[in-house]
Amino acid sequence: MGRGEREAVGRARELAGAAARVVEDHERAVDAVRDALRPIQEELVERELDTIPVARLKDVTEGRLRLGELEKGGFRTVRAVLDAGPYRLRQTPGVGQRTADQAFASARQIADAVRETVAVRIDVDRPEPRTTALVRALHVLVEAGPQARRAAETGAGLAARLEALLEEARPVSGALRMLFAGRAGRLRALAAVDELRRLVEEAERDGVPQLLAQTSVDLLRGPDTDLAAWVDFELRASDYYGLLADISGRGPDSAAAEGFLPDDVAARVRQQRLDDGHLRVSLRGYQAFGARFALAQRRVVLGDEMGLGKTVQAIAALAHLAAEGQSHFMVVCPASVLINWTREIEARSTLRPMPLHGPDRQEAFADWKGRGGVAVTTFDALRGFPTPGGGELALLVVDEAHYVKNPQTRRTATVTAWAERCERVLFLTGTPMENRVAEFRHLVRILRPDLTEVADGQDAQASVAGSKAFRKAVAPVYLRRNQQDVLTELPSLQHTDEWEELSAPDEEAYRQAVRDGNFMAMRRAAYARPERSAKLQRLRELVGEAADSGLKMVVFSAFRDVLGTVQDALGAAGTPLFGPITGSVPPARRQRTVDEFSAATGHAVLLAQIEAGGVGLNMQAASVVVLCEPQIKPTIEHQAVARAHRMGQVRPVQVHRLLATGGVDERMVRMLETKSRLFDAYARRSEVAESTPDALDVSDVSLARRIVEEEQARLGMAAAEPV
């Protein structure tokens, strides 16, 4: 055979070798993680089995197992039975072979069940050799990035095809082989060479040899030191935990990951293909399902709880459509998170973000119309752009979509007009309903008017049946997952209500605010006399405790003057302070403040107005959150806490809410419990376990008026018109 055929075979053999090597390198890196993980998992399993009494073995055998003699023999826990084994169990007086075998088999079943559910949490503050080995092993795969998995998958498929064709093409390696191959064999060999040549040329055109070579290098490169691995883990904990969940198979329950959707909807979503070629990050299973949900259902609300990565799920949907050849996308968001969106798109995908904001936004819009990309703009700026033609926009993403809950506002009218011209629309909101079920219904109505006709027929606030029927009616358009269901590695979240008795000056300021009928002054009266403020004193103590432990803290308040008082008090004590972040601080400066706070060494305190800092900014560096006063809407508090307690957090989060006894705080906390139950019934849960007949529709104004009137009556004051 000619030189050309032998060269084609040689190039194919080199490519097959590179493909096989990258598969081996990836498997070796994955096995290293499994090897490091195994002893940690086994210790956790043993600890758990040590807490399970031996009586639980009866559950496995439906009560048929007699355990009295085993317990008399000193076997108190399931672990003790497992450690003993069948032989030692049979040596126990009164225990026969059948009982020993059944007890041991039952213990193994329980151990297997525990092994399937135990979650490994890596304690960044207590590194020890085994967790260090795990972090180092994970570091290799995290550093190699999601392209390592893609390269391994590409390599596995390519190696299999090339090796089969190389076997067919073996006769071309020599004239004698070709002679003995026979006519049919020669034809097969030549056809195989042609196919090898085509595959190699196609791979070279797509840059596959370079991808395979670079990935092999990346997978052989570990961290320089243990410290470097731990530092990287703290910075990219969500990436580490995501890989750990994939490799260990310890992902969340599939029904929870799919938001407990009806079977027919979930099945349709699972069938949706997801092309992640334009992504620079690996998706968790529930995130991939969220992106598929948006693609399969076309016009949806993604209502995941704060901290689960709604942004990256939206970017994954955009990336898939871009891979299919779509070119124009639009993201609409509050001004406070516009910078964050552009950064996330750049960091997590190969897509090109184009901010349409500021004085040059019309020029930027014209550029985007011509070249395409992901336009990122604000609700206010969107009004200045012409609505798209049919089919012009591949996907409209609306972040913090509860901003368009009121059909009477211009903002809502503009978004509705754009949504009507787009085949695909994705609303993102962790708080789809704050005060009124009607608000959430309006979001659904923008997307699917046909569904709200069904939902509107339900008695939405009368009973548990109403909320169940409502969730079922909107299932094709609404997906929500909660942190506790899908983030098994998330550190604990501890809420503490810090009840304080008002000091005499506090009480005086409070009574004056009640006398004036000034609800807002009542809420911040506890800070009106800083020198004797009981709440401020408790805040100082909490800051001191955080400083002693070297922890970062975020302090939220709805009021700028309260933040000013806190700033003066903590600044005088020499506390490292950042902020305050308020509504008047430009979005870019807000993000820089958070970045500087995160980069600070050791203890620091970030001050933020809750409506400005509690939305869109990620504050995982903080593990202590203080709320200076209760908020009018429970979702505002949830959002603020979720800025710290979210994917990527590596430490337990402590939340302290400063409350004053006997006044507005007590009444607000009691009333807000009702709002939380309403939200749970209609938006958070897939099923509701208890009736909520008292889930009243309470607006902010009526709530304030009721509290003022009740406090005036309690304190024996003449009624005044509330301010």
XYZ file of C-alpha atoms in Angstrom:
723
model
C 0.000 0.000 0.000
C 0.992 3.587 -0.517
C 2.685 5.948 1.862
C -0.481 8.033 2.213
C -2.452 5.139 3.716
C 0.319 4.311 6.204
C 0.560 7.967 7.247
C -3.211 8.127 7.791
C -3.037 4.999 9.956
C -0.085 6.442 11.904
C -1.909 9.700 12.639
C -5.014 7.766 13.707
C -2.921 5.567 16.000
C -1.410 8.657 17.654
C -4.856 10.184 18.153
C -6.210 6.909 19.553
C -3.296 6.780 21.994
C -3.932 10.346 23.139
C -7.642 9.569 23.552
C -6.928 6.444 25.602
C -4.416 8.314 27.788
C -6.846 11.095 28.671
C -9.467 8.496 29.642
C -6.917 6.745 31.871
C -5.753 10.049 33.391
C -9.326 11.084 34.176
C -10.164 7.684 35.671
C -7.011 7.870 37.789
C -7.992 11.310 39.103
C -11.535 10.144 39.883
C -10.217 7.004 41.610
C -7.934 9.179 43.741
C -10.989 11.067 44.986
C -12.839 7.818 45.721
C -9.813 6.414 47.575
C -9.530 9.562 49.702
C -13.270 9.676 50.310
C -13.727 6.044 51.365
C -12.151 6.176 54.866
C -13.955 9.427 55.680
C -17.288 7.954 54.623
C -16.690 4.744 56.541
C -15.934 6.661 59.723
C -19.145 8.660 59.326
C -21.086 5.438 58.710
C -19.581 3.846 61.829
C -20.474 6.877 63.924
C -24.048 6.794 62.665
C -24.368 3.044 63.289
C -23.081 3.617 66.816
C -26.177 5.742 67.479
C -28.698 3.201 66.127
C -29.939 0.816 68.839
C -29.878 -2.892 68.119
C -33.687 -2.952 68.448
C -33.889 -1.293 65.014
C -32.830 -4.616 63.461
C -36.416 -5.726 64.006
C -37.583 -3.112 61.479
C -35.689 -4.905 58.714
C -37.261 -8.264 59.528
C -40.712 -6.808 60.269
C -40.437 -7.752 63.947
C -39.575 -11.426 63.440
C -36.060 -11.199 64.895
C -35.558 -12.013 68.596
C -32.927 -9.735 70.071
C -33.230 -10.277 73.820
C -30.231 -12.605 74.113
C -28.072 -10.362 71.908
C -28.810 -7.369 74.124
C -28.021 -9.423 77.221
C -24.738 -10.353 75.567
C -23.749 -6.661 75.407
C -24.653 -5.876 71.790
C -26.334 -2.479 72.168
C -25.919 -0.928 68.720
C -26.044 -1.950 65.084
C -22.324 -1.238 64.784
C -21.565 -3.669 67.602
C -23.421 -6.411 65.696
C -21.533 -5.629 62.504
C -18.144 -5.539 64.227
C -18.794 -8.890 65.900
C -19.734 -10.796 62.742
C -21.826 -13.997 62.547
C -19.241 -16.227 64.262
C -18.931 -14.119 67.425
C -22.678 -13.585 67.538
C -23.181 -17.362 67.556
C -20.905 -17.634 70.610
C -23.377 -15.545 72.607
C -25.388 -17.730 75.013
C -28.921 -18.264 73.728
C -28.169 -17.065 70.204
C -28.497 -19.694 67.497
C -27.061 -19.694 64.001
C -30.262 -18.506 62.381
C -30.638 -15.547 64.753
C -26.955 -14.635 64.359
C -27.128 -14.777 60.553
C -30.372 -12.782 60.415
C -29.071 -10.149 62.841
C -25.846 -9.720 60.893
C -27.663 -9.548 57.536
C -30.087 -6.966 58.923
C -27.198 -4.895 60.300
C -25.548 -4.930 56.879
C -28.775 -3.726 55.265
C -28.971 -0.814 57.687
C -25.284 -0.044 57.106
C -25.824 0.001 53.338
C -28.763 2.388 53.766
C -26.691 4.680 55.982
C -23.821 4.556 53.492
C -26.179 5.742 50.750
C -27.339 8.766 52.716
C -24.352 9.922 54.761
C -23.043 13.316 53.624
C -19.383 14.310 53.855
C -18.788 17.871 54.995
C -15.277 19.262 54.789
C -14.383 21.406 57.799
C -12.117 24.172 56.551
C -11.318 25.261 60.117
C -10.187 21.782 61.217
C -8.054 20.308 58.427
C -6.648 16.867 59.132
C -4.691 14.403 56.976
C -7.677 12.533 55.529
C -9.673 15.614 54.570
C -6.503 17.232 53.220
C -5.964 14.203 50.971
C -9.556 14.515 49.749
C -9.223 18.235 49.057
C -5.963 17.659 47.149
C -7.540 14.907 45.042
C -10.574 17.082 44.271
C -8.307 20.037 43.469
C -6.898 18.211 40.435
C -10.348 17.815 38.873
C -11.566 21.271 39.875
C -8.461 22.881 38.399
C -8.800 20.853 35.196
C -12.341 22.222 34.883
C -15.462 20.805 33.223
C -13.557 20.345 29.972
C -11.716 17.444 31.636
C -14.947 15.459 31.804
C -15.819 16.472 28.253
C -12.329 15.484 27.060
C -12.621 12.100 28.793
C -16.047 11.487 27.234
C -14.772 12.595 23.817
C -11.652 10.463 24.247
C -13.611 7.367 25.233
C -15.895 7.598 22.196
C -13.053 8.461 19.828
C -10.748 5.701 21.107
C -13.451 3.074 20.666
C -14.158 4.130 17.074
C -10.491 4.488 16.129
C -9.428 1.182 17.653
C -12.135 -0.709 15.737
C -11.132 0.981 12.475
C -7.412 0.433 13.125
C -8.084 -3.268 13.500
C -9.929 -3.227 10.145
C -7.036 -1.299 8.558
C -4.245 -3.603 9.806
C -3.559 -5.117 6.353
C -2.312 -1.764 4.983
C 0.752 -1.963 7.235
C 2.500 -4.247 4.725
C 2.220 -5.646 1.209
C 2.229 -9.248 2.430
C -0.660 -8.577 4.831
C -2.665 -7.043 2.004
C -1.942 -10.045 -0.208
C -3.273 -12.536 2.336
C -6.252 -10.356 3.301
C -8.133 -11.306 0.176
C -10.187 -8.979 -1.977
C -12.910 -8.395 0.615
C -10.333 -7.777 3.325
C -8.457 -5.293 1.178
C -11.632 -3.377 0.432
C -12.531 -3.269 4.120
C -9.035 -2.079 4.986
C -9.110 0.713 2.423
C -12.579 1.796 3.558
C -11.304 1.818 7.154
C -8.346 3.996 6.136
C -10.683 6.465 4.457
C -12.831 6.617 7.601
C -9.732 7.011 9.810
C -8.526 9.874 7.632
C -11.927 11.552 7.888
C -12.094 11.165 11.669
C -8.572 12.498 12.178
C -9.165 15.500 9.924
C -12.460 16.238 11.680
C -10.813 15.967 15.099
C -7.940 18.236 14.078
C -10.377 20.779 12.658
C -12.235 20.819 16.010
C -9.037 21.093 18.061
C -9.518 17.690 19.707
C -5.784 16.691 19.796
C -4.951 19.922 21.638
C -7.866 19.384 24.042
C -6.746 15.834 24.826
C -3.121 16.844 25.316
C -3.928 19.835 27.534
C -6.369 17.825 29.632
C -3.801 15.087 30.259
C -1.339 17.738 31.431
C -3.978 19.349 33.670
C -4.956 16.020 35.228
C -1.340 15.287 36.171
C -0.851 18.657 37.839
C -1.649 18.779 41.561
C -1.578 21.699 44.035
C 1.827 23.012 45.050
C 1.094 22.654 48.771
C -1.644 21.514 51.139
C -2.259 25.148 52.024
C -2.783 26.056 48.359
C -5.394 23.299 48.056
C -7.261 24.469 51.172
C -7.235 28.102 50.047
C -8.641 27.097 46.665
C -11.305 24.963 48.372
C -12.458 27.920 50.439
C -12.675 30.083 47.309
C -14.454 27.488 45.142
C -16.205 25.243 47.657
C -19.306 24.830 45.489
C -17.187 23.407 42.642
C -15.496 20.959 45.016
C -18.779 19.804 46.539
C -20.407 19.516 43.129
C -17.660 17.148 41.960
C -17.815 15.246 45.229
C -21.562 14.685 44.798
C -21.066 13.443 41.216
C -18.226 11.065 42.075
C -19.722 9.700 45.286
C -23.219 9.376 43.871
C -24.506 11.155 46.979
C -26.682 13.628 45.133
C -30.062 14.742 46.423
C -33.181 12.623 46.185
C -34.281 12.654 42.553
C -37.842 13.717 43.376
C -36.525 16.662 45.431
C -34.039 17.596 42.694
C -36.956 17.652 40.250
C -39.038 19.864 42.513
C -41.640 17.119 43.107
C -43.098 17.844 39.679
C -45.893 15.628 38.359
C -44.565 12.533 36.592
C -45.619 13.628 33.106
C -43.887 17.021 33.391
C -40.736 15.538 34.946
C -40.514 12.862 32.231
C -40.765 15.482 29.482
C -37.996 17.534 31.101
C -35.688 14.519 31.483
C -35.954 13.869 27.739
C -34.718 17.387 26.946
C -31.126 17.337 25.697
C -28.715 19.861 27.270
C -25.619 20.947 25.334
C -23.032 22.290 27.806
C -20.284 22.912 25.265
C -20.342 26.675 25.897
C -20.189 26.329 29.703
C -17.017 26.794 31.745
C -18.488 25.167 34.866
C -19.936 21.805 35.783
C -23.615 21.749 36.651
C -25.037 19.865 39.573
C -27.774 17.411 38.758
C -30.598 19.614 39.994
C -29.131 22.583 38.105
C -29.007 20.629 34.844
C -32.638 19.645 35.452
C -33.551 23.316 36.008
C -31.953 24.311 32.703
C -33.747 21.452 30.934
C -37.032 22.539 32.553
C -36.596 26.037 31.103
C -35.825 24.616 27.661
C -38.517 21.931 27.589
C -41.338 24.055 29.022
C -40.255 27.245 27.197
C -42.047 29.832 29.396
C -41.404 29.195 33.091
C -40.751 30.529 36.586
C -37.627 29.091 38.227
C -38.380 29.723 41.892
C -35.467 27.948 43.590
C -34.652 29.062 47.095
C -31.855 31.626 47.377
C -28.366 30.172 47.054
C -29.085 27.287 44.666
C -27.620 28.890 41.548
C -30.560 30.181 39.510
C -28.143 32.391 37.570
C -25.980 29.508 36.367
C -29.096 27.525 35.388
C -30.219 30.444 33.242
C -26.737 30.705 31.720
C -26.854 26.965 30.948
C -30.130 27.443 29.071
C -28.600 30.370 27.148
C -25.496 28.296 26.339
C -27.597 25.425 25.003
C -29.532 27.717 22.687
C -26.272 29.323 21.544
C -24.926 25.850 20.698
C -28.022 25.347 18.546
C -27.153 28.487 16.571
C -29.232 31.144 18.347
C -27.506 34.502 18.676
C -29.613 37.096 20.541
C -30.536 36.890 24.230
C -31.751 39.420 26.795
C -31.368 39.484 30.582
C -33.443 42.041 32.512
C -32.525 42.633 36.157
C -32.380 45.274 38.906
C -29.505 47.745 38.546
C -27.937 46.348 41.717
C -27.124 43.000 40.072
C -26.315 44.101 36.500
C -22.562 43.972 37.129
C -22.905 40.583 38.784
C -24.751 39.216 35.734
C -22.062 40.356 33.283
C -19.346 38.861 35.496
C -21.197 35.560 35.874
C -21.798 35.200 32.123
C -18.106 35.861 31.391
C -16.854 33.541 34.152
C -19.240 30.648 33.589
C -19.640 30.521 29.814
C -18.059 31.457 26.503
C -20.999 33.740 25.726
C -20.451 37.471 25.283
C -22.328 39.735 27.731
C -23.255 43.249 26.560
C -24.391 45.654 29.305
C -27.102 48.028 28.031
C -26.930 50.601 30.784
C -25.859 54.185 31.273
C -25.739 57.084 28.812
C -24.402 54.954 25.920
C -27.064 52.248 26.181
C -28.694 53.077 22.831
C -25.365 52.666 21.003
C -24.770 49.425 22.906
C -28.266 48.236 21.945
C -27.567 48.903 18.255
C -24.273 46.992 18.538
C -26.050 44.065 20.195
C -28.729 44.047 17.490
C -26.006 43.773 14.873
C -23.597 41.331 16.491
C -25.689 39.386 18.982
C -24.720 38.171 22.423
C -26.351 38.320 25.842
C -27.698 41.817 26.424
C -27.956 42.681 30.130
C -30.139 45.636 31.051
C -32.301 47.025 33.843
C -36.076 47.199 34.183
C -36.005 50.966 33.702
C -33.673 50.897 30.701
C -35.756 48.221 28.963
C -38.544 50.774 28.443
C -36.273 52.727 26.118
C -35.717 49.866 23.667
C -38.139 48.755 20.932
C -39.871 45.448 21.538
C -38.406 42.617 19.455
C -39.966 41.124 16.401
C -41.321 37.593 16.523
C -38.500 35.047 16.693
C -35.828 37.749 16.990
C -35.000 36.992 20.641
C -34.056 33.401 21.525
C -34.616 33.753 25.280
C -35.753 36.531 27.604
C -34.480 36.097 31.183
C -36.061 38.243 33.903
C -34.138 38.167 37.188
C -35.826 39.070 40.488
C -39.070 38.629 38.571
C -41.197 39.518 41.600
C -40.363 43.117 40.586
C -43.054 42.717 37.898
C -45.755 41.334 40.185
C -47.922 44.485 39.984
C -49.791 44.714 36.664
C -50.397 48.459 37.182
C -46.732 49.495 36.892
C -44.915 50.589 33.722
C -42.125 48.131 34.545
C -44.580 45.223 34.436
C -46.211 46.489 31.244
C -42.828 46.685 29.499
C -41.725 43.189 30.552
C -45.134 41.798 29.559
C -44.850 43.394 26.109
C -41.407 41.825 25.592
C -42.558 38.451 26.926
C -45.467 38.397 24.480
C -42.985 38.680 21.565
C -40.673 35.898 22.794
C -41.221 32.181 22.408
C -38.986 31.398 25.399
C -39.147 33.342 28.688
C -37.456 32.488 31.970
C -38.486 34.264 35.177
C -36.057 33.894 38.091
C -37.192 34.586 41.630
C -36.660 32.983 45.000
C -39.639 34.946 46.305
C -42.446 34.546 43.774
C -45.052 35.573 46.325
C -44.443 38.022 49.147
C -47.825 39.191 50.419
C -50.490 38.082 47.978
C -51.154 34.896 46.110
C -52.498 37.166 43.369
C -48.985 38.530 42.826
C -47.620 35.078 42.035
C -50.614 34.365 39.816
C -49.808 37.464 37.789
C -46.295 36.156 37.059
C -47.827 32.915 35.817
C -50.422 34.853 33.808
C -47.683 36.688 31.870
C -46.187 33.351 30.851
C -49.191 31.055 30.494
C -52.625 32.699 30.701
C -54.258 29.313 30.124
C -52.854 27.959 33.407
C -54.118 30.827 35.531
C -57.646 30.209 34.288
C -57.418 26.837 36.036
C -55.666 28.231 39.108
C -58.104 31.129 39.446
C -60.885 28.619 39.962
C -59.343 27.504 43.248
C -60.236 29.034 46.600
C -56.643 30.110 47.006
C -56.735 31.150 50.626
C -59.396 28.985 52.175
C -57.625 25.740 52.919
C -54.805 23.361 52.301
C -56.729 21.989 49.316
C -56.503 25.392 47.683
C -52.717 25.526 47.879
C -52.322 21.931 46.670
C -54.626 22.513 43.710
C -52.817 25.755 42.911
C -49.383 24.062 42.903
C -50.718 21.288 40.690
C -52.278 23.765 38.266
C -49.053 25.751 37.803
C -46.654 22.766 37.803
C -45.967 23.013 34.028
C -44.619 26.540 34.526
C -43.196 26.566 38.073
C -40.139 24.761 39.469
C -38.842 25.265 42.999
C -36.215 23.387 45.017
C -35.162 24.166 48.607
C -31.631 24.187 50.013
C -32.264 21.507 52.599
C -33.469 19.113 49.889
C -30.633 19.440 47.368
C -27.536 20.862 49.111
C -26.575 18.014 51.412
C -23.150 19.544 52.058
C -24.428 22.964 53.121
C -23.222 23.855 56.629
C -25.809 24.290 59.337
C -27.923 27.426 59.675
C -28.700 28.510 63.218
C -31.331 31.175 63.858
C -31.349 32.986 67.207
C -33.843 35.648 68.201
C -32.045 38.028 70.576
C -34.809 39.493 72.746
C -33.743 42.639 74.630
C -35.529 44.738 77.226
C -35.641 48.362 76.111
C -33.595 50.733 78.253
C -35.306 53.801 79.738
C -34.084 56.066 76.871
C -35.137 53.389 74.346
C -38.588 53.265 75.929
C -38.888 57.039 75.875
C -38.031 57.188 72.158
C -40.438 54.340 71.441
C -43.347 55.950 73.276
C -42.805 59.202 71.380
C -42.893 57.326 68.053
C -46.132 55.568 69.079
C -47.641 58.864 70.192
C -46.813 60.329 66.762
C -48.279 57.305 64.987
C -44.930 56.914 63.180
C -44.518 53.225 62.352
C -41.016 53.564 60.884
C -39.804 55.534 63.893
C -41.250 52.814 66.156
C -39.203 50.184 64.295
C -35.909 52.031 64.793
C -36.568 53.637 68.178
C -34.230 51.110 69.841
C -31.295 52.907 68.158
C -32.465 56.500 68.734
C -30.395 56.859 71.941
C -27.112 55.094 71.023
C -25.434 55.735 74.361
C -28.029 53.579 76.189
C -29.331 51.348 73.377
C -29.974 47.773 74.532
C -29.910 46.409 70.954
C -26.681 48.237 70.172
C -25.075 46.819 73.291
C -26.036 43.283 72.255
C -24.712 43.953 68.763
C -21.352 45.011 70.261
C -21.240 41.736 72.174
C -21.971 39.707 69.036
C -19.263 41.583 67.129
C -16.826 40.871 69.951
C -17.621 37.152 69.854
C -17.144 37.077 66.064
C -13.837 38.948 66.407
C -12.590 36.461 69.006
C -13.293 33.627 66.547
C -11.916 35.508 63.522
C -15.303 35.366 61.749
C -16.715 37.815 59.242
C -20.130 39.358 59.887
C -22.834 41.097 57.855
C -25.138 43.552 59.646
C -28.427 44.296 57.870
C -30.974 47.008 58.581
C -33.797 48.511 56.566
C -32.781 51.998 57.740
C -29.782 54.082 56.730
C -29.752 56.035 59.993
C -29.605 52.772 61.969
C -26.623 51.677 59.863
C -25.047 55.080 60.530
C -25.501 54.585 64.273
C -24.002 51.085 64.055
C -21.111 52.417 61.962
C -20.293 55.099 64.539
C -20.481 52.664 67.454
C -18.388 49.916 65.870
C -15.956 52.340 64.255
C -15.226 53.916 67.640
C -14.306 50.466 68.937
C -11.812 49.898 66.086
C -13.845 47.232 64.254
C -12.747 46.696 60.611
C -15.793 48.027 58.733
C -16.896 47.876 55.106
C -19.836 49.760 53.609
C -22.491 50.658 54.271
C -24.084 49.355 51.083
C -27.268 51.384 50.558
C -29.672 52.062 47.736
C -27.695 55.174 46.777
C -24.440 53.246 46.238
C -23.928 52.437 42.524
C -24.114 48.708 41.716
C -20.463 48.480 40.641
C -19.355 50.014 43.921
C -21.555 47.581 45.882
C -19.811 44.634 44.254
C -16.356 46.132 44.902
C -17.251 46.610 48.564
C -18.281 42.962 48.873
C -15.094 41.865 47.075
C -12.942 43.947 49.441
C -14.810 42.586 52.461
C -14.327 39.010 51.218
C -10.614 39.564 50.595
C -9.962 41.068 54.028
C -7.922 38.889 56.373
C -9.650 37.717 59.535
C -12.570 39.415 61.253
C -14.483 42.199 59.498
C -18.003 43.625 59.464
C -20.002 44.576 56.366
C -22.908 47.004 56.821
C -25.758 46.810 54.322
C -29.246 48.164 53.854
C -31.287 44.987 53.566
C -33.072 45.862 50.306
C -29.774 46.847 48.644
C -27.376 44.256 50.065
C -29.845 41.415 50.433
C -30.385 40.972 46.690
C -27.936 39.714 44.086
C -24.696 40.018 46.087
C -22.926 36.867 47.265
C -21.454 37.121 50.763
C -20.214 33.588 51.474
C -17.197 35.056 53.278
C -19.539 35.950 56.158
C -20.639 33.273 58.607
C -22.472 35.569 61.053
C -25.552 37.551 59.978
C -27.238 40.166 62.192
C -30.661 41.643 61.442
C -31.048 44.886 63.361
C -34.858 44.642 63.327
C -37.580 42.335 61.960
C -38.626 43.037 58.386
C -42.083 43.669 56.989
C -41.804 40.709 54.599
C -40.311 37.362 55.646
C -38.902 36.912 52.153
C -36.679 39.966 52.653
C -35.088 38.281 55.657
C -34.764 34.976 53.774
C -33.029 36.723 50.869
C -30.608 38.520 53.155
C -29.633 35.368 55.055
C -29.255 33.490 51.765
C -26.560 35.957 50.691
C -24.284 34.142 53.173
C -25.921 30.713 53.569
C -25.625 29.535 50.001
C -23.659 27.232 47.747
C -19.969 27.865 48.384
C -20.349 28.562 52.102
C -17.869 26.410 54.041
C -18.741 27.368 57.622
C -21.923 27.099 59.711
C -23.931 30.327 59.507
C -25.295 32.018 62.632
C -28.232 34.395 62.207
C -29.067 36.780 65.049
C -32.234 38.864 64.871
C -32.256 41.750 67.367
C -35.730 42.133 68.877
C -37.211 44.325 71.591
C -39.815 42.898 73.952
C -43.296 44.232 74.457
C -43.728 46.396 71.376
C -43.613 46.624 67.603
C -41.040 43.830 67.209
C -43.207 41.306 69.031
C -46.269 42.204 66.986
C -44.344 42.073 63.696
C -42.831 38.672 64.456
C -46.258 37.266 65.284
C -47.905 38.690 62.147
C -45.051 37.648 59.868
C -45.434 34.026 60.920
C -48.745 34.102 59.062
C -47.064 35.385 55.900
C -44.434 32.645 56.082
C -47.100 29.956 56.300
C -48.888 31.398 53.274
C -45.673 31.404 51.250
C -44.947 27.804 52.275
C -48.396 26.671 51.223
C -48.465 28.209 47.767
C -44.889 28.647 46.636
C -42.342 26.732 48.714
C -43.748 23.273 49.381
C -44.802 20.601 46.972
C -47.363 19.362 49.445
C -48.730 21.064 52.541
C -49.105 19.054 55.717
C -51.391 21.388 57.591
C -54.301 23.679 56.881
C -53.695 27.409 56.767
C -57.129 28.990 57.250
C -55.516 31.994 58.933
C -53.270 32.843 55.957
C -54.759 36.295 55.602
C -53.918 38.682 52.820
C -52.099 41.400 54.756
C -50.588 44.341 52.910
C -47.679 46.357 54.292
C -49.820 49.460 54.911
C -52.610 47.656 56.733
C -50.087 45.749 58.824
C -48.396 48.998 59.870
C -51.716 50.661 60.685
C -52.863 47.720 62.803
C -49.621 47.648 64.783
C -49.690 51.404 65.443
C -53.308 51.291 66.594
C -52.702 48.289 68.846
C -49.638 49.869 70.420
C -51.463 53.160 71.006
C -54.240 51.228 72.714
C -51.778 49.183 74.795
C -49.967 52.306 75.992
C -53.197 54.236 76.590
C -52.536 56.918 73.998
C -54.992 58.831 71.826
C -55.138 57.499 68.285
C -53.193 59.454 65.700
C -53.019 59.112 61.944
C -50.075 56.738 61.247
C -47.219 58.183 59.250
